[in-house]
PDB file of C-alpha atoms and ligand atoms in Angstrom:
ATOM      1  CA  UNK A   1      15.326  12.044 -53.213  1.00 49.00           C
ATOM      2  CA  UNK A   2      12.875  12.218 -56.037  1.00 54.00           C
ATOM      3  CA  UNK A   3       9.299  12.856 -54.623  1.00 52.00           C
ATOM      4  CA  UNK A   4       9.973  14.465 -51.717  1.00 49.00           C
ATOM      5  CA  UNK A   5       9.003  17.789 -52.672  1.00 55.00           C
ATOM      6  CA  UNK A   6       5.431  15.603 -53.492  1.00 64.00           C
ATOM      7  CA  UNK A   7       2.574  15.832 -50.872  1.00 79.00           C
ATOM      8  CA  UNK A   8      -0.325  17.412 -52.129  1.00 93.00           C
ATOM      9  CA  UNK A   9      -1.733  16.002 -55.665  1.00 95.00           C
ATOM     10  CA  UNK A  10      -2.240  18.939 -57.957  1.00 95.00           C
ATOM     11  CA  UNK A  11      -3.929  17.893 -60.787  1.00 95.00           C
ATOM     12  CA  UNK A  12      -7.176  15.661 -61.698  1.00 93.00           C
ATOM     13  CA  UNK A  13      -7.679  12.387 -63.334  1.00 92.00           C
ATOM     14  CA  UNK A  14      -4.993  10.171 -64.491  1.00 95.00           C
ATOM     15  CA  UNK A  15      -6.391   8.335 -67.055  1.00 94.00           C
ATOM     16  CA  UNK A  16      -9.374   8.793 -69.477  1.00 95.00           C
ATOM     17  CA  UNK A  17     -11.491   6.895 -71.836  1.00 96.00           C
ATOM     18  CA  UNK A  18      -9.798   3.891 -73.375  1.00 97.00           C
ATOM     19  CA  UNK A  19      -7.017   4.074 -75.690  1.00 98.00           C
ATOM     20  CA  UNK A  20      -7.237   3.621 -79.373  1.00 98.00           C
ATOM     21  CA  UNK A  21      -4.980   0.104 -79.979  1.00 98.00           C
ATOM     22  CA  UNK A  22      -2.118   3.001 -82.323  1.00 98.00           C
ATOM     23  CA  UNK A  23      -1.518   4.837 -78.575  1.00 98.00           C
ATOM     24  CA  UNK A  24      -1.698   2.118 -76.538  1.00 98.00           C
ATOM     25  CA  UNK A  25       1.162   0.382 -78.671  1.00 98.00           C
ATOM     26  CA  UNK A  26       2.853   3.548 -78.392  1.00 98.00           C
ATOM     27  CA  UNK A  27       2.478   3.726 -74.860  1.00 98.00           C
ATOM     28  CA  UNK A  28       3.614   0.057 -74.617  1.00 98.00           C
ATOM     29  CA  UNK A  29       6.774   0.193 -77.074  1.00 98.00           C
ATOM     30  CA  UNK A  30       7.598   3.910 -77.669  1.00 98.00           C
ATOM     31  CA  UNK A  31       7.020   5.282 -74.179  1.00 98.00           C
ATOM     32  CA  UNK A  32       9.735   2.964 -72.315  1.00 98.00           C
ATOM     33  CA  UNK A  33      12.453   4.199 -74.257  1.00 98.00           C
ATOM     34  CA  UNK A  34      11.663   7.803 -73.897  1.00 98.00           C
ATOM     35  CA  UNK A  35      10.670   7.627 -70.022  1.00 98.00           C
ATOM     36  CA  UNK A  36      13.348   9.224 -67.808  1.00 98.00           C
ATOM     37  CA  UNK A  37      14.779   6.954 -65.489  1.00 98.00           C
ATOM     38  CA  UNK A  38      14.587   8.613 -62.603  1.00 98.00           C
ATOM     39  CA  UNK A  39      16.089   6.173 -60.189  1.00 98.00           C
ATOM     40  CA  UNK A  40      19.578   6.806 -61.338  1.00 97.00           C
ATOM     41  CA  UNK A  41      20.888  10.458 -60.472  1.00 98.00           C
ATOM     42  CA  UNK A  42      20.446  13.025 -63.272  1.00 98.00           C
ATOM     43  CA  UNK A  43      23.330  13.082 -65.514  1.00 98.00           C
ATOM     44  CA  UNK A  44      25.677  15.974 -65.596  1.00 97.00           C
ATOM     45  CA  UNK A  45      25.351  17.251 -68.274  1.00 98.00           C
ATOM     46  CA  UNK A  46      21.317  16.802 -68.469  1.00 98.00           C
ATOM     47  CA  UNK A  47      22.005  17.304 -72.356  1.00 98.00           C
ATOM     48  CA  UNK A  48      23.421  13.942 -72.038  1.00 98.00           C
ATOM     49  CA  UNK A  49      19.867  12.254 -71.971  1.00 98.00           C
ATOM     50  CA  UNK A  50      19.354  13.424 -75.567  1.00 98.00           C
ATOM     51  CA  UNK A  51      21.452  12.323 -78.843  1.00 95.00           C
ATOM     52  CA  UNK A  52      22.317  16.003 -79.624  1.00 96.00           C
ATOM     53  CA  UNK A  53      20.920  18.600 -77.485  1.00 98.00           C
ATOM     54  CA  UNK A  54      22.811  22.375 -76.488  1.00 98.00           C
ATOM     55  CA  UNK A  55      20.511  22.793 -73.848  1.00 98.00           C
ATOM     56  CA  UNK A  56      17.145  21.570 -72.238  1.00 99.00           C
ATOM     57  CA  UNK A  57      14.172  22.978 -71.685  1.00 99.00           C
ATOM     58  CA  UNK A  58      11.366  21.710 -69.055  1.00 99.00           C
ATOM     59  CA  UNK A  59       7.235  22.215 -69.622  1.00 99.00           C
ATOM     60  CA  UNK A  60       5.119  20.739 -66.932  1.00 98.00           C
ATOM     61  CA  UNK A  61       1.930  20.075 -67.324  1.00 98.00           C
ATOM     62  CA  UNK A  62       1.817  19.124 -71.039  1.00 98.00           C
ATOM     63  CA  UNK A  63      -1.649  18.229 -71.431  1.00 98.00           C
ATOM     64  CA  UNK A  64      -1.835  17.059 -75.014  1.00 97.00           C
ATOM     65  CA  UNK A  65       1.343  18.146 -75.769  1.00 98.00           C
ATOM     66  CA  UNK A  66       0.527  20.386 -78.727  1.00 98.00           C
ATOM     67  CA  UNK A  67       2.651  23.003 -77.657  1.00 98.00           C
ATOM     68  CA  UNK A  68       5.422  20.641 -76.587  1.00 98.00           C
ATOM     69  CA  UNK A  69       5.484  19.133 -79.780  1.00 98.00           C
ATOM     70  CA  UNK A  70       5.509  22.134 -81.972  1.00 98.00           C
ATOM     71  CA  UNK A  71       8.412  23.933 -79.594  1.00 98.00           C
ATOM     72  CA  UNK A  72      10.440  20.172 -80.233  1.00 98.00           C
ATOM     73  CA  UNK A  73      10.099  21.083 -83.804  1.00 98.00           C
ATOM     74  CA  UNK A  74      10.594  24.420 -83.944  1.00 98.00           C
ATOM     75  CA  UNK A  75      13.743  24.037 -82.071  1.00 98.00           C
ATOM     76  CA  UNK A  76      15.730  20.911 -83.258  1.00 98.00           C
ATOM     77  CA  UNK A  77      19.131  21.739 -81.047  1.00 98.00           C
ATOM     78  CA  UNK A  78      17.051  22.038 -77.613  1.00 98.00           C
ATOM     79  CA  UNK A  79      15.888  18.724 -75.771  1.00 98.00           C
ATOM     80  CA  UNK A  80      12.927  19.053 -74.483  1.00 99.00           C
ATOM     81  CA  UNK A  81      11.463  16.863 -70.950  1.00 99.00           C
ATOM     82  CA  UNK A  82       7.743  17.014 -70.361  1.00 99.00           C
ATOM     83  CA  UNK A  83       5.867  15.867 -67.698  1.00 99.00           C
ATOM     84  CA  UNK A  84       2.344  15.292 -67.537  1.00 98.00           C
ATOM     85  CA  UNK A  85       0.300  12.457 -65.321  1.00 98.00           C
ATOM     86  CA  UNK A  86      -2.247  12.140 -67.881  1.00 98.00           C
ATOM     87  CA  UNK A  87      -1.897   9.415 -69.530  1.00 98.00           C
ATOM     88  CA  UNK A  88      -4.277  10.298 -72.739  1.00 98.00           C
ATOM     89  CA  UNK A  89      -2.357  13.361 -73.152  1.00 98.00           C
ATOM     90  CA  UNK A  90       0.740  11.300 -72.858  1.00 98.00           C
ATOM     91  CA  UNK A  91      -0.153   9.412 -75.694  1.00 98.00           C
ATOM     92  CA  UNK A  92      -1.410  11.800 -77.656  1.00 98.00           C
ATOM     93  CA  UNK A  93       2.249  13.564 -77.496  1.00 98.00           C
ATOM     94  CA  UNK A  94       3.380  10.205 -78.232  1.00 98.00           C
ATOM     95  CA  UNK A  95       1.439  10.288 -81.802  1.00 98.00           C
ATOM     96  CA  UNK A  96       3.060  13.391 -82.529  1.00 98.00           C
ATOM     97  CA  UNK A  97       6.250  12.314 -81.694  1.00 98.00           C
ATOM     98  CA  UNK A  98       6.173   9.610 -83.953  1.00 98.00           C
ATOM     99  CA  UNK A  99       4.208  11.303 -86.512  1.00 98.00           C
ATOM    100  CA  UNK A 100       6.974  14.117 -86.755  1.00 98.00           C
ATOM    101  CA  UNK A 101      10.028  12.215 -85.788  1.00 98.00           C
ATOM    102  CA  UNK A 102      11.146  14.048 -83.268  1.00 98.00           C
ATOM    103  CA  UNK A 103      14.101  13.082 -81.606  1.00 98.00           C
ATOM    104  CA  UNK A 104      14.322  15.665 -79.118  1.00 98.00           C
ATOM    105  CA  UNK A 105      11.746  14.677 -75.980  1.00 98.00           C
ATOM    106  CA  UNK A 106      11.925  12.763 -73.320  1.00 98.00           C
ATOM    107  CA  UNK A 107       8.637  12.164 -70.654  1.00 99.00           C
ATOM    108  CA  UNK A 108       7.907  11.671 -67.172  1.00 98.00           C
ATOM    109  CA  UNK A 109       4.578  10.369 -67.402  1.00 98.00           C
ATOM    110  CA  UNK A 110       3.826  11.549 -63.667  1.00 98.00           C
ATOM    111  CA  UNK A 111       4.406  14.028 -61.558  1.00 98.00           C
ATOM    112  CA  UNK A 112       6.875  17.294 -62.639  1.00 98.00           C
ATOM    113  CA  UNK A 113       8.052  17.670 -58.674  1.00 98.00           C
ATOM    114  CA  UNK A 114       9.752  14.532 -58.984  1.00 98.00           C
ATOM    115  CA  UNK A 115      11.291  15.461 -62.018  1.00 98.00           C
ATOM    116  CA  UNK A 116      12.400  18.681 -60.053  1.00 98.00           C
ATOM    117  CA  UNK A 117      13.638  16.822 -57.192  1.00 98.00           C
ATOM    118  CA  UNK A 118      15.638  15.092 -59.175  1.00 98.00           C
ATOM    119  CA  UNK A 119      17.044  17.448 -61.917  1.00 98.00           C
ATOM    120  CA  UNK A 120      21.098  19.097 -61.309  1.00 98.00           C
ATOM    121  CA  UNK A 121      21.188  22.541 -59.958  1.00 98.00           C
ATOM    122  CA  UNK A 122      20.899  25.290 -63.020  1.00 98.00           C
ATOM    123  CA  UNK A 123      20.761  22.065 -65.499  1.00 98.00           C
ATOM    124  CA  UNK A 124      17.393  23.532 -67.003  1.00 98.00           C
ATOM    125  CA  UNK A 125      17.382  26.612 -69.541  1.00 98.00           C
ATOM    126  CA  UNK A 126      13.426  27.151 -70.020  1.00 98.00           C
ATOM    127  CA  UNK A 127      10.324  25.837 -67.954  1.00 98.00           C
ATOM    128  CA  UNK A 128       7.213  26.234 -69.694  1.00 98.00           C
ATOM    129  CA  UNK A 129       3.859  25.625 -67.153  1.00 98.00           C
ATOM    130  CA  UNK A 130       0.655  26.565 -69.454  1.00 98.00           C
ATOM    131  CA  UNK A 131      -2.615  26.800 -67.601  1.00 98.00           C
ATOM    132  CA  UNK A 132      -1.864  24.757 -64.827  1.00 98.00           C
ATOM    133  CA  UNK A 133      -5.162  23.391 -63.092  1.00 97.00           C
ATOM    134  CA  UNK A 134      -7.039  26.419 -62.129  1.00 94.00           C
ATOM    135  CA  UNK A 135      -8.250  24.867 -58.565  1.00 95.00           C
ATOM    136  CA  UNK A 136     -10.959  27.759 -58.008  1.00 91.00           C
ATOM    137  CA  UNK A 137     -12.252  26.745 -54.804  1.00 93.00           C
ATOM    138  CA  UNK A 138     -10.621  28.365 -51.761  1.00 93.00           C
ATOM    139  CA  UNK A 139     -10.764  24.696 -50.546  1.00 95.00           C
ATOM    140  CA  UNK A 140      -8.644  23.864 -53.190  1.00 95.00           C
ATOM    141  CA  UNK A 141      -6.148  26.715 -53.436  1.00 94.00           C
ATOM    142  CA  UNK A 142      -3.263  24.367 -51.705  1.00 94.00           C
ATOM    143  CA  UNK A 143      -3.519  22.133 -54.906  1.00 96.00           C
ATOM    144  CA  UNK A 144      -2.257  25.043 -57.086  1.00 97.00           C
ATOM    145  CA  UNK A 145       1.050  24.008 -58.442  1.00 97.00           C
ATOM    146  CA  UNK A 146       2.741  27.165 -58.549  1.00 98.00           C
ATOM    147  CA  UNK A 147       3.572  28.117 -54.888  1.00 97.00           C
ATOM    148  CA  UNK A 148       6.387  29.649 -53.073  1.00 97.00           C
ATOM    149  CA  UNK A 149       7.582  25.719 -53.068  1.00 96.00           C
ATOM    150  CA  UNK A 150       7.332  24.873 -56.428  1.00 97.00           C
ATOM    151  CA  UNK A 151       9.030  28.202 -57.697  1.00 98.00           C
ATOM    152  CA  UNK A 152      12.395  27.722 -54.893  1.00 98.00           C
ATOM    153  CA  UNK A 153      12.456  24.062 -57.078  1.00 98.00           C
ATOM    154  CA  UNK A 154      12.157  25.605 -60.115  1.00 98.00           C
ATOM    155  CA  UNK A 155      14.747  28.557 -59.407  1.00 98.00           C
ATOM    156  CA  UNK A 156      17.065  25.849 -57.979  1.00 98.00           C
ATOM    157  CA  UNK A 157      17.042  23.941 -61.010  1.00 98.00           C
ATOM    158  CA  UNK A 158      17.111  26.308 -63.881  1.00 99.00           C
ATOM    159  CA  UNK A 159      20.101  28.504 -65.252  1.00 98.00           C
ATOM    160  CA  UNK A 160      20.635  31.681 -64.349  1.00 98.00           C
ATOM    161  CA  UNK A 161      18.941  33.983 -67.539  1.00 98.00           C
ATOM    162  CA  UNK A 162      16.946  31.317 -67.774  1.00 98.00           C
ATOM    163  CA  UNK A 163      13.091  31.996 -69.172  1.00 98.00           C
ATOM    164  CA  UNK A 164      10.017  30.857 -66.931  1.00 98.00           C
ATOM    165  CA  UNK A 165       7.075  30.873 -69.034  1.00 98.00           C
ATOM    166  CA  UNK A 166       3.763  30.685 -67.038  1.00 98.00           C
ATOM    167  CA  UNK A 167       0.347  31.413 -68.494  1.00 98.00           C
ATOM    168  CA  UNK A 168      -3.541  31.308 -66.729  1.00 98.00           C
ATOM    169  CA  UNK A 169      -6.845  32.458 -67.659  1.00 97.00           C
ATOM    170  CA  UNK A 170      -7.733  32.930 -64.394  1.00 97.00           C
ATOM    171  CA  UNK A 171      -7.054  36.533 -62.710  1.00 96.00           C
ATOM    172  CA  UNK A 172      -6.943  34.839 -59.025  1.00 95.00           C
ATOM    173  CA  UNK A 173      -4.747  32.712 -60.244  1.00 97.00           C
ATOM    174  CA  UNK A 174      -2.171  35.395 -62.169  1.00 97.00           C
ATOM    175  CA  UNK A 175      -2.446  37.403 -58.833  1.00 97.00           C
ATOM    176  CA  UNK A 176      -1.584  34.022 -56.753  1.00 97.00           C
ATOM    177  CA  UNK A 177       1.209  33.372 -59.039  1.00 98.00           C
ATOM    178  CA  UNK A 178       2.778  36.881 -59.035  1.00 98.00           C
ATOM    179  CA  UNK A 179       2.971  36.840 -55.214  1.00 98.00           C
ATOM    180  CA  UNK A 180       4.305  33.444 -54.829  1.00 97.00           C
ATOM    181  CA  UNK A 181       7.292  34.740 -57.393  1.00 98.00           C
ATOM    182  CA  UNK A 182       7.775  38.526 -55.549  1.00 97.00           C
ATOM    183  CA  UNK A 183       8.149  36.425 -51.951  1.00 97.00           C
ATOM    184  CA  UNK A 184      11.749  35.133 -53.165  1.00 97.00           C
ATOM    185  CA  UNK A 185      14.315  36.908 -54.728  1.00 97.00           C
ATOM    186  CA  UNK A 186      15.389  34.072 -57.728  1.00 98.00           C
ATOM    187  CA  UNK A 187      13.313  35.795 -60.378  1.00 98.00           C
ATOM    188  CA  UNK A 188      13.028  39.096 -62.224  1.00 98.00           C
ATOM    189  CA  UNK A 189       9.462  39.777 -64.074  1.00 98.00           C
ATOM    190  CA  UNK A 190      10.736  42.302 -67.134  1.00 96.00           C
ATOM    191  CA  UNK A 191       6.940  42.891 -68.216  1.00 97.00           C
ATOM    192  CA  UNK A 192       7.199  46.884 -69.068  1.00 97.00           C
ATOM    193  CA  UNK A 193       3.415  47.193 -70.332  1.00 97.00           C
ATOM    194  CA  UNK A 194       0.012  45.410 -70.320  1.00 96.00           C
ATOM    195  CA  UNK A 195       0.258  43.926 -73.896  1.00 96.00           C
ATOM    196  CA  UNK A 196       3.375  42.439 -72.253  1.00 96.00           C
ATOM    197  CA  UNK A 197       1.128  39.865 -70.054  1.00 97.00           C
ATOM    198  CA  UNK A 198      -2.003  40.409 -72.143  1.00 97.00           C
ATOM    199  CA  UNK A 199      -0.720  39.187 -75.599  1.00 96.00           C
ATOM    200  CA  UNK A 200       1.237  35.635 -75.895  1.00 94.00           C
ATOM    201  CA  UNK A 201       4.348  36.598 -77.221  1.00 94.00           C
ATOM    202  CA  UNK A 202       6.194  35.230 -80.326  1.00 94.00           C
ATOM    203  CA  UNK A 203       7.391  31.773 -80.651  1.00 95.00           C
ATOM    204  CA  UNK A 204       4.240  30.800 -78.210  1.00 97.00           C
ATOM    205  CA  UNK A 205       1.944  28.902 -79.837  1.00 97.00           C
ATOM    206  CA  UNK A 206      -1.585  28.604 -78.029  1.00 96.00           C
ATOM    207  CA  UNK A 207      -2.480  25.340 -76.049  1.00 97.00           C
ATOM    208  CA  UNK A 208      -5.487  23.448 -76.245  1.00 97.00           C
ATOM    209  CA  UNK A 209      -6.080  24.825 -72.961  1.00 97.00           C
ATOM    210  CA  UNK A 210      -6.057  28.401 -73.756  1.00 97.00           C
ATOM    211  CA  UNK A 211      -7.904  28.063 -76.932  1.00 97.00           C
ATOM    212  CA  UNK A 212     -11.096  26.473 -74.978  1.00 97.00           C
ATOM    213  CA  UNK A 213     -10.820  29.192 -72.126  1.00 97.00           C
ATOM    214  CA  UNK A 214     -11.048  31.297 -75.284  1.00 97.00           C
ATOM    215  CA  UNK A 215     -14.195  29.922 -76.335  1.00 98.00           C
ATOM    216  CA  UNK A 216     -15.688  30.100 -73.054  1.00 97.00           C
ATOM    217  CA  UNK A 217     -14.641  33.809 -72.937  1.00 97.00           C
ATOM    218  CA  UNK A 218     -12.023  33.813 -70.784  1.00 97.00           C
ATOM    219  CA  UNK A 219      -8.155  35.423 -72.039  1.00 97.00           C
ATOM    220  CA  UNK A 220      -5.206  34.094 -70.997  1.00 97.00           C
ATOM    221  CA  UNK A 221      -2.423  36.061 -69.376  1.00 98.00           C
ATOM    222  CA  UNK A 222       1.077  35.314 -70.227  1.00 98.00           C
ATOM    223  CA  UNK A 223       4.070  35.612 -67.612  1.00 98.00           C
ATOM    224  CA  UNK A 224       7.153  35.902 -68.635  1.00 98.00           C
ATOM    225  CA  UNK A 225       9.878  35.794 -65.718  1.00 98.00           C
ATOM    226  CA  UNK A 226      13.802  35.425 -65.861  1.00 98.00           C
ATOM    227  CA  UNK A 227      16.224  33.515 -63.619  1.00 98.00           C
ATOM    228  CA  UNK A 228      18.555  36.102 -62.136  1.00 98.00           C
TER     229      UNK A 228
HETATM  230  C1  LIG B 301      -5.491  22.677 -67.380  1.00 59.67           C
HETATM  231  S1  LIG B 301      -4.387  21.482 -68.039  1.00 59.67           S
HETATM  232  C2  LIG B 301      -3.464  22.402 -69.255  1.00 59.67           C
HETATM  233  C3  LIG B 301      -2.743  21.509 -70.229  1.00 59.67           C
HETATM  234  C4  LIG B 301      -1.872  22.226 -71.264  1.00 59.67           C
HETATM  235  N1  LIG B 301      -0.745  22.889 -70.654  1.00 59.67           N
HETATM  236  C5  LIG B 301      -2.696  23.219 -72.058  1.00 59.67           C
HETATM  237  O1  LIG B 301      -2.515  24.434 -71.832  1.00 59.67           O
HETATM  238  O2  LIG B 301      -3.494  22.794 -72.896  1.00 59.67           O
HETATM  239  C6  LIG B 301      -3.196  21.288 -66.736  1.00 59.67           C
HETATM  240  C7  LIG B 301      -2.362  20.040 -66.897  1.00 59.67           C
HETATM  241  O3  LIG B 301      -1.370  19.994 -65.879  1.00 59.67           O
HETATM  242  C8  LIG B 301      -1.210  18.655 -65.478  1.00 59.67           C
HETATM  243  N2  LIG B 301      -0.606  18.665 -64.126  1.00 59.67           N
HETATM  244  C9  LIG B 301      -1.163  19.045 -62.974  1.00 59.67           C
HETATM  245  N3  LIG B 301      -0.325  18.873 -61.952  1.00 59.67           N
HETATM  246  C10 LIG B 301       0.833  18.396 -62.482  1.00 59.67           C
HETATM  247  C11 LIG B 301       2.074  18.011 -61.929  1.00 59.67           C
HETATM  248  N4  LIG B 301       2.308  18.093 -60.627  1.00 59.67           N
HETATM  249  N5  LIG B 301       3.031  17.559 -62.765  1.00 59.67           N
HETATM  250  C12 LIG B 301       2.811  17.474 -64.095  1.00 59.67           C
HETATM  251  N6  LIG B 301       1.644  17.818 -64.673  1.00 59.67           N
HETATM  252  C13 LIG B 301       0.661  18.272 -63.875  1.00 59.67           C
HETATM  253  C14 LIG B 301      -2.613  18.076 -65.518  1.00 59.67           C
HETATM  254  O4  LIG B 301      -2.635  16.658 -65.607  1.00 59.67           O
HETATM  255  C15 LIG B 301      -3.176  18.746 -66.772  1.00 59.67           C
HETATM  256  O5  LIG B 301      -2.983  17.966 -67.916  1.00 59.67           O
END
């Protein structure tokens, strides 16, 4: 049932200031048609939901979807889903999309554990999940989004080989992470060397996200982990 992995919210606001009249048109005509319908089951095959798609890939949390865009471009033959609640950053991915034509996303402007809930077993070849909320309150730890919970969802739902990209500028929250992925057995972490966390790899473009961290002096980390 989609949303019953959902209990506690994990990120912030859901809406900012007010939208310019160009993304609230999009968000009114363009956003409908590219909105996953989640209360029909997934089809099989998920490539199904896009015109011409060999495989999907997944990024949660898309903020303004800079990255999501440019990895839609960059890769024509994948469909890409991303979820974010936000619906500025929705919108703004919505400019791009129509900006650049790209025929390859689909959104679920809310919450990625319903989308995970809801996705086919091993439909899902990469999950991208860039600087998720950092939460840095001990109070607040339970709001991080990657847990042991999040990760059996994601492992249930992506490929085997598949690639789970995870990034954070906060130590605490790299440590947190790692843990959470050692505690199962449905991912392999292939890192060899520190420049193998410590520099974003290829075909990675930095997120709006990373690039202020940057500015306020803080480096991301970059985990990559595969689906065994
Ligand atoms: C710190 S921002 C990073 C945004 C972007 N990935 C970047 O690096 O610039 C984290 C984003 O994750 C989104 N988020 C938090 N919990 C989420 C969830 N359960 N499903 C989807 N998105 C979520 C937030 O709304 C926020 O936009």
């Amino acid at each position: 049932m989609p949303g019953e992995n959902v209990t506690i919210r994990t990120y912030g606001r859901r809406k900012g200031h007010a939208l310019s009249p160009r993304k609230q048109r999009l968000v009114d005509d363009l956003l409908p048609g590219l909105r996953l319908d989640l209360s029909s089951p997934a089809p099989e095959p998920l490539t199904e939901i896009f015109p011409a798609a060999s495989e999907v890939w997944l990024e949660i949390g898309f903020g303004g979807g800079e990255h999501l865009a440019w990895q839609a471009e960059a890769n024509p033959q994948v469909g890409i889903i991303g979820c974010e609640p936000f619906l500025n950053g929705v919108a703004k991915l919505l400019s791009e999309i129509e900006t650049r034509k790209l025929g390859n996303v689909r959104i679920w402007d809310g919450d990625a554990r319903e989308v995970l809930d809801w996705l086919g077993k091993s439909s899902v070849a990469r999950v991208f999940v860039l600087f998720p909320d950092p939460w840095p309150k001990t109070r607040h730890h339970k709001r991080r989004l990657i847990s042991v919970r999040t990760l059996e969802a994601l492992a249930r739902v992506m490929q085997p080989g598949a690639e789970l990209r995870i990034a954070s500028d906060i130590g605490d929250y790299v440590r947190a992470s790692l843990e959470a992925v050692f505690a199962g057995d449905a991912f392999e972490w292939p890192a060899e060397c520190p420049s193998d966390w410590r520099e974003r790899p290829a075909g990675w473009p930095p997120t709006r996200y990373e690039q202020k961290a940057l500015r306020e002096g803080r480096k991301g980390h970059f985990l990559v982990f595969r689906r065994v």
